[in-house]
GROMACS .gro file of C-alpha atoms in nm:
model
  120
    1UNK     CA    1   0.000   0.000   0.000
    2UNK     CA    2   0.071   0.363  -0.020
    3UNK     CA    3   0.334   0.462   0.261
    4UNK     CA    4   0.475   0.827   0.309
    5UNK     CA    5   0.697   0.863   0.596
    6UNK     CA    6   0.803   1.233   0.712
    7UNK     CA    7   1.115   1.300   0.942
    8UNK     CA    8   1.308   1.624   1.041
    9UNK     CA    9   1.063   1.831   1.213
   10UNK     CA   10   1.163   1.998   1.588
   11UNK     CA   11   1.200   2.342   1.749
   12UNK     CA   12   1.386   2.626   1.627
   13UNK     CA   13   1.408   2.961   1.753
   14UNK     CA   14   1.236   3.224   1.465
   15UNK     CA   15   1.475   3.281   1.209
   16UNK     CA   16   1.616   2.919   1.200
   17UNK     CA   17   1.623   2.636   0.972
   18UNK     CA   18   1.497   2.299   0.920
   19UNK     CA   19   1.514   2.022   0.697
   20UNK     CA   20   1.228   1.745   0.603
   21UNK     CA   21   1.200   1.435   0.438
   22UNK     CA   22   0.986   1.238   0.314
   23UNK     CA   23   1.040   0.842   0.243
   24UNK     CA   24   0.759   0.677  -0.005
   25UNK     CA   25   0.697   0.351  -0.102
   26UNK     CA   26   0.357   0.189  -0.238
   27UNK     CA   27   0.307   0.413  -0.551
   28UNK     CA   28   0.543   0.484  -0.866
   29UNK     CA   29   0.727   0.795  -0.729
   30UNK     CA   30   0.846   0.916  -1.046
   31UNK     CA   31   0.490   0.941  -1.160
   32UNK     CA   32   0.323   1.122  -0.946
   33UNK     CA   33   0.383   1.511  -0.837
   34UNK     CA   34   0.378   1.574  -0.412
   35UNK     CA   35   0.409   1.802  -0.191
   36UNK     CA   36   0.394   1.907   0.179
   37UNK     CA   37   0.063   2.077   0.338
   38UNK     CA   38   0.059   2.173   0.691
   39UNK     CA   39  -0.204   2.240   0.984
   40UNK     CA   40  -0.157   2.428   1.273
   41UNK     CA   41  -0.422   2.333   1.586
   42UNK     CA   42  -0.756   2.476   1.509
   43UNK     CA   43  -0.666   2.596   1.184
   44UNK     CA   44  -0.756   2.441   0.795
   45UNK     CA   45  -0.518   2.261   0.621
   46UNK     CA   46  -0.290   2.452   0.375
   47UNK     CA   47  -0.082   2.393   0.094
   48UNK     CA   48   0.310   2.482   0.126
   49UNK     CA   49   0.461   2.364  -0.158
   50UNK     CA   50   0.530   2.095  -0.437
   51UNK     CA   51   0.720   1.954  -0.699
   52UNK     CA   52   0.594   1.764  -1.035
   53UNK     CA   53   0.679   1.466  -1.131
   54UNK     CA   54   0.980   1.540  -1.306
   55UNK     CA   55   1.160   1.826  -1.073
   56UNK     CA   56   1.149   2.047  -1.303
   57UNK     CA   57   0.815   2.289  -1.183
   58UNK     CA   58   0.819   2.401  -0.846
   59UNK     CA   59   0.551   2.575  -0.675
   60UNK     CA   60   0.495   2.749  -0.368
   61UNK     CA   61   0.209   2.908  -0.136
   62UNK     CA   62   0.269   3.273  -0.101
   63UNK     CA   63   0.363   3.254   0.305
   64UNK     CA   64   0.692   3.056   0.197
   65UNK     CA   65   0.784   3.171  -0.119
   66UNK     CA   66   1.194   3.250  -0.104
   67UNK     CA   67   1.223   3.119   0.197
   68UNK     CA   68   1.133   2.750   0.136
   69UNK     CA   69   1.294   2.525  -0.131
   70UNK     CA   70   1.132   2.183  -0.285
   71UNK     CA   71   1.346   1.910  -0.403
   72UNK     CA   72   1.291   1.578  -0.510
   73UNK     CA   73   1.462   1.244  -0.564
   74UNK     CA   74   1.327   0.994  -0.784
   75UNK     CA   75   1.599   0.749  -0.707
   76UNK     CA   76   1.565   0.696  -0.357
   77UNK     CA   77   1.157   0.743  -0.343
   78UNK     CA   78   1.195   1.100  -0.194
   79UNK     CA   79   1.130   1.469  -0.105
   80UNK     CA   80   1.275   1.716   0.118
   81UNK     CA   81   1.133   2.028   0.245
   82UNK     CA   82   1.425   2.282   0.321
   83UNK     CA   83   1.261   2.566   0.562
   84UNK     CA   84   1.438   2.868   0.619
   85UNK     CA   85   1.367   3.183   0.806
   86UNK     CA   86   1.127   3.009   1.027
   87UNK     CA   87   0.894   3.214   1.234
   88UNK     CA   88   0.663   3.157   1.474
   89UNK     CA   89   0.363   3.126   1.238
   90UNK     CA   90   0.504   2.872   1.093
   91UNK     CA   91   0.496   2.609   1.384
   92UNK     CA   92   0.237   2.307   1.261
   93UNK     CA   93   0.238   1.970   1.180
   94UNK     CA   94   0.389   1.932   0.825
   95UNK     CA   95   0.243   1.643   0.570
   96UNK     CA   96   0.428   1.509   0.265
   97UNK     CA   97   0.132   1.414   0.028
   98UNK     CA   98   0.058   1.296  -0.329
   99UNK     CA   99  -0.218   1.226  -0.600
  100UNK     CA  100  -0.255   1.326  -0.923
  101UNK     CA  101  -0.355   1.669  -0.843
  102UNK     CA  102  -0.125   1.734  -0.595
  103UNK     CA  103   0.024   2.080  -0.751
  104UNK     CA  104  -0.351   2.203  -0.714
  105UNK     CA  105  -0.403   2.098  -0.367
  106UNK     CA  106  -0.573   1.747  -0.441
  107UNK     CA  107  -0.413   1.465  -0.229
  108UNK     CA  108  -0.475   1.118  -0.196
  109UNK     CA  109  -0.221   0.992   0.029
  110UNK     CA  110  -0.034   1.164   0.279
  111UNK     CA  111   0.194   1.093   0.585
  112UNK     CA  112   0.128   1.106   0.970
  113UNK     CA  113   0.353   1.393   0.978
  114UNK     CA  114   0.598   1.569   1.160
  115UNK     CA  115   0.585   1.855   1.398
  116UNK     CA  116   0.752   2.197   1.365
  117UNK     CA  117   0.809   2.432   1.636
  118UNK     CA  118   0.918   2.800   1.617
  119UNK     CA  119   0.941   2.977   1.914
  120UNK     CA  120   1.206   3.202   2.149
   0.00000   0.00000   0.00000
């Protein structure tokens, strides 16, 4: 079955850096666009970023843009979130997700996800 597997969330102090990951397995990774929502307690899921299928589109929601970065690895099944300039509004759980519309906000599958923290 579908499997997505995040790792590399913790707390930073604002204006720090983090790096996820995301392992897959179940699916045919170079086939598929993902990406990485997040949710913060008592607020709607939302969209952060994501990569298509190739590598070679990026986007990104307007909170992140130039200071988040996308990347993708077809070879080992995987995708990394780098995070920098984090601030406190960013602290939520983070989700790597997929599906065929994942680059629109459309996911299938996603992971249990890992927490991010920023805070003094």
């Amino acid at each position: 079955q579908v499997q997505l597997v995040e790792s590399g969330g913790g707390s930073v102090q604002p204006g720090g850096s983090l790096r996820l990951s995301c392992v897959t397995s179940g699916f045919t990774f170079d086939s598929m666009p993902i990406g990485w929502f997040r949710q913060a307690p008592g607020k709607e899921r939302e969209g952060v970023s994501c990569i298509s299928a190739s590598g070679m589109t990026q986007n990104y929601a307007r909170f992140v843009r130039g200071r988040f970065a996308i990347s993708r690895d077809n070879g080992k099944k995987s995708v990394y979130l780098q995070m920098n300039g984090l601030q406190p509004e960013d602290t939520a759980v983070y989700h790597c997700a997929t599906g065929p519309d994942a680059c629109r906000d459309e996911w299938t599958h996603w992971g249990h996800g890992t927490q991010v923290t920023v805070s003094l």
